[in-house]
Amino acid sequence: MSSEMQPYQVMKMLNDYFIQVDRLTKKHQIYKVETIGDAYMCVGGCPDRCMSPLGAQRVALFALDVIEMTSSFRLDDGSQLLIRCGINSGRIMAGVVGEIRPHFSLFGDTVNIASRMESTSKSMKIQCSDATYRLLRDAPDYDFNIIERGSITVKGLGEMNTWFVNGATKRRTDDVIMDSEKDKSTQSCDYDR
């Protein structure tokens, strides 16, 4: 698509689009780390810590809203933008790096796998790893519609089982009270993307 556009048109399109995505990060209380070209990197549970299932829930709801927003987003010529989303959960290292234009960065296998979840996903789909799937099953406020994609080959990592997040339904208040009595062992402090 960008090969058919002038550089200023690409910049305007990305700016218009990322402004909408930025608004969704605020809505879902996740942290925008950076944009890399046309990729948008964000995290739930960092730098403001939260329980892992809540971080995964926030990122998954954000991704669902991004897909919905993107489906109605139109370029100046009326054409539609198509995206892929990828989510992984686990431990990361985070911090500010460098002296010239320092910015908050994330490092670790969790970040690399999240990137692979995006690059191997399908158009207008949200692909997640087993780690994220397990956390979303324990999400505090929502039941997620998640379909197993199956095993895929992931560059540098081999075969991985993955899932597609297709939707979410908010639980009734009495369901949330019952869930609060679940096994407390799910309360780890891993970070989620």
Short mmCIF file of C-alpha atoms in Angstrom, two decimals:
data_model
loop_
_atom_site.label_atom_id
_atom_site.label_comp_id
_atom_site.label_asym_id
_atom_site.label_seq_id
_atom_site.Cartn_x
_atom_site.Cartn_y
_atom_site.Cartn_z
CA MET A 1 0.00 0.00 0.00
CA SER A 2 2.68 2.52 0.99
CA SER A 3 4.56 1.87 -2.27
CA GLU A 4 1.61 3.47 -4.08
CA MET A 5 1.56 6.55 -1.83
CA GLN A 6 3.73 9.62 -1.52
CA PRO A 7 5.79 9.80 1.71
CA TYR A 8 3.67 12.65 3.12
CA GLN A 9 0.52 10.58 2.45
CA VAL A 10 1.98 7.63 4.36
CA MET A 11 2.91 9.89 7.26
CA LYS A 12 -0.56 11.49 7.34
CA MET A 13 -2.27 8.10 7.18
CA LEU A 14 -0.14 6.65 10.01
CA ASN A 15 -0.66 9.77 12.13
CA ASP A 16 -4.45 9.73 11.63
CA TYR A 17 -4.57 6.02 12.41
CA PHE A 18 -2.22 6.03 15.42
CA ILE A 19 -4.13 8.95 17.00
CA GLN A 20 -7.17 6.65 17.08
CA VAL A 21 -5.09 3.78 18.48
CA ASP A 22 -3.56 6.08 21.13
CA ARG A 23 -7.07 6.92 22.36
CA LEU A 24 -7.74 3.21 22.82
CA THR A 25 -4.61 2.79 24.97
CA LYS A 26 -6.05 5.38 27.37
CA LYS A 27 -9.44 3.66 27.38
CA HIS A 28 -7.91 0.27 28.27
CA GLN A 29 -5.20 1.56 30.65
CA ILE A 30 -2.30 0.10 28.74
CA TYR A 31 1.04 1.71 27.97
CA LYS A 32 2.19 2.63 24.47
CA VAL A 33 5.86 1.77 24.23
CA GLU A 34 6.56 2.92 20.69
CA THR A 35 5.67 2.75 17.03
CA ILE A 36 8.18 1.03 14.79
CA GLY A 37 7.34 1.88 11.20
CA ASP A 38 3.73 0.78 10.89
CA ALA A 39 3.87 -1.42 14.02
CA TYR A 40 2.39 -0.32 17.35
CA MET A 41 3.94 -1.79 20.49
CA CYS A 42 2.12 -1.59 23.83
CA VAL A 43 2.10 -3.37 27.18
CA GLY A 44 -0.38 -4.15 29.94
CA GLY A 45 0.97 -4.44 33.48
CA CYS A 46 4.00 -2.23 32.96
CA PRO A 47 5.12 0.36 34.06
CA ASP A 48 2.00 0.36 36.28
CA ARG A 49 1.92 -3.18 37.66
CA CYS A 50 -1.24 -5.24 37.84
CA MET A 51 -2.10 -8.91 38.18
CA SER A 52 -1.23 -10.89 35.05
CA PRO A 53 -4.81 -11.91 34.11
CA LEU A 54 -5.87 -8.25 34.32
CA GLY A 55 -2.94 -7.13 32.15
CA ALA A 56 -3.78 -9.78 29.54
CA GLN A 57 -7.46 -8.80 29.68
CA ARG A 58 -6.64 -5.13 29.10
CA VAL A 59 -4.40 -5.87 26.11
CA ALA A 60 -6.89 -8.32 24.56
CA LEU A 61 -9.77 -5.83 24.92
CA PHE A 62 -7.54 -3.13 23.42
CA ALA A 63 -6.70 -5.40 20.46
CA LEU A 64 -10.39 -6.20 19.91
CA ASP A 65 -11.19 -2.48 19.87
CA VAL A 66 -8.29 -1.79 17.49
CA ILE A 67 -9.60 -4.42 15.06
CA GLU A 68 -13.11 -2.91 15.29
CA MET A 69 -11.83 0.65 14.83
CA THR A 70 -9.63 -0.43 11.91
CA SER A 71 -12.55 -2.11 10.14
CA SER A 72 -14.28 1.28 9.87
CA PHE A 73 -11.12 3.39 9.34
CA ARG A 74 -10.80 4.59 5.75
CA LEU A 75 -7.91 6.17 3.91
CA ASP A 76 -8.40 9.40 1.97
CA ASP A 77 -9.11 7.39 -1.18
CA GLY A 78 -11.74 5.29 0.65
CA SER A 79 -9.68 2.11 0.82
CA GLN A 80 -9.57 0.00 3.98
CA LEU A 81 -6.54 -0.63 6.14
CA LEU A 82 -5.86 -4.26 7.16
CA ILE A 83 -3.80 -5.16 10.24
CA ARG A 84 -2.62 -8.16 12.27
CA CYS A 85 -2.39 -8.27 16.07
CA GLY A 86 -0.22 -10.48 18.27
CA ILE A 87 -0.19 -10.92 22.05
CA ASN A 88 2.19 -12.78 24.34
CA SER A 89 2.53 -12.78 28.12
CA GLY A 90 5.48 -13.31 30.39
CA ARG A 91 8.41 -11.69 32.11
CA ILE A 92 10.22 -8.76 30.52
CA MET A 93 13.01 -6.35 31.31
CA ALA A 94 12.03 -2.72 30.95
CA GLY A 95 13.85 0.56 31.30
CA VAL A 96 15.19 3.71 29.75
CA VAL A 97 18.15 3.12 27.44
CA GLY A 98 20.70 5.56 26.03
CA GLU A 99 21.47 9.26 26.32
CA ILE A 100 20.36 10.61 22.95
CA ARG A 101 16.56 10.55 22.70
CA PRO A 102 16.24 8.03 25.55
CA HIS A 103 12.94 6.24 25.79
CA PHE A 104 11.29 3.45 27.75
CA SER A 105 12.10 0.09 26.11
CA LEU A 106 11.09 -3.55 26.66
CA PHE A 107 13.43 -6.50 26.22
CA GLY A 108 13.26 -10.28 26.40
CA ASP A 109 11.83 -13.39 24.81
CA THR A 110 8.31 -12.30 25.76
CA VAL A 111 8.64 -9.27 23.48
CA ASN A 112 10.13 -11.34 20.65
CA ILE A 113 7.34 -13.92 20.85
CA ALA A 114 4.70 -11.16 20.85
CA SER A 115 6.27 -9.83 17.65
CA ARG A 116 6.13 -13.33 16.15
CA MET A 117 2.47 -13.64 17.17
CA GLU A 118 1.78 -10.50 15.14
CA SER A 119 3.88 -11.42 12.11
CA THR A 120 2.34 -14.92 11.82
CA SER A 121 -1.23 -13.83 12.54
CA LYS A 122 -3.87 -13.46 9.85
CA SER A 123 -5.35 -10.26 8.47
CA MET A 124 -7.74 -8.60 10.95
CA LYS A 125 -7.10 -11.32 13.55
CA ILE A 126 -5.62 -11.31 17.06
CA GLN A 127 -3.25 -14.22 17.60
CA CYS A 128 -2.03 -15.08 21.08
CA SER A 129 0.36 -17.52 22.65
CA ASP A 130 -0.48 -20.33 25.10
CA ALA A 131 0.72 -18.10 27.94
CA THR A 132 -1.79 -15.39 27.07
CA TYR A 133 -4.53 -17.93 26.43
CA ARG A 134 -4.09 -19.31 29.97
CA LEU A 135 -4.25 -15.82 31.49
CA LEU A 136 -7.36 -14.88 29.49
CA ARG A 137 -9.14 -17.97 30.82
CA ASP A 138 -8.63 -16.38 34.28
CA ALA A 139 -9.48 -12.82 33.18
CA PRO A 140 -11.19 -11.03 36.06
CA ASP A 141 -14.08 -9.32 34.24
CA TYR A 142 -14.59 -10.90 30.82
CA ASP A 143 -15.15 -14.27 29.17
CA PHE A 144 -13.11 -14.37 25.97
CA ASN A 145 -14.12 -16.15 22.78
CA ILE A 146 -10.83 -17.85 21.90
CA ILE A 147 -10.40 -20.43 19.16
CA GLU A 148 -7.37 -22.68 18.91
CA ARG A 149 -5.41 -22.04 15.72
CA GLY A 150 -3.10 -24.96 16.32
CA SER A 151 0.61 -25.40 15.88
CA ILE A 152 2.54 -22.95 13.70
CA THR A 153 6.21 -22.58 12.90
CA VAL A 154 7.67 -19.52 14.59
CA LYS A 155 11.00 -18.20 13.28
CA GLY A 156 13.78 -18.88 15.77
CA LEU A 157 11.47 -20.77 18.14
CA GLY A 158 10.13 -23.76 16.22
CA GLU A 159 6.59 -25.04 16.66
CA MET A 160 4.19 -23.14 18.93
CA ASN A 161 0.52 -23.64 19.69
CA THR A 162 -1.45 -20.44 19.14
CA TRP A 163 -4.98 -19.12 19.53
CA PHE A 164 -7.22 -16.47 17.93
CA VAL A 165 -9.04 -14.04 20.23
CA ASN A 166 -12.38 -13.40 18.53
CA GLY A 167 -14.39 -11.49 21.12
CA ALA A 168 -15.22 -10.91 24.77
CA THR A 169 -18.34 -10.79 26.91
CA LYS A 170 -18.45 -8.85 30.16
CA ARG A 171 -19.35 -11.03 33.12
CA ARG A 172 -22.29 -10.23 35.37
CA THR A 173 -21.35 -8.89 38.79
CA ASP A 174 -22.31 -12.13 40.57
CA ASP A 175 -19.98 -14.08 38.21
CA VAL A 176 -17.10 -11.78 39.19
CA ILE A 177 -17.76 -12.35 42.92
CA MET A 178 -17.65 -16.12 42.39
CA ASP A 179 -14.42 -15.81 40.38
CA SER A 180 -12.75 -13.90 43.23
CA GLU A 181 -12.88 -17.13 45.23
CA LYS A 182 -10.76 -18.95 42.58
CA ASP A 183 -7.34 -20.34 43.39
CA LYS A 184 -5.10 -17.45 44.41
CA SER A 185 -2.08 -19.08 42.73
CA THR A 186 -2.83 -17.19 39.48
CA GLN A 187 -1.71 -13.96 41.11
CA SER A 188 1.78 -13.73 39.69
CA CYS A 189 3.47 -10.52 38.60
CA ASP A 190 4.41 -11.33 35.02
CA TYR A 191 4.08 -8.52 32.51
CA ASP A 192 1.91 -8.77 29.43
CA ARG A 193 2.02 -7.30 25.94
#
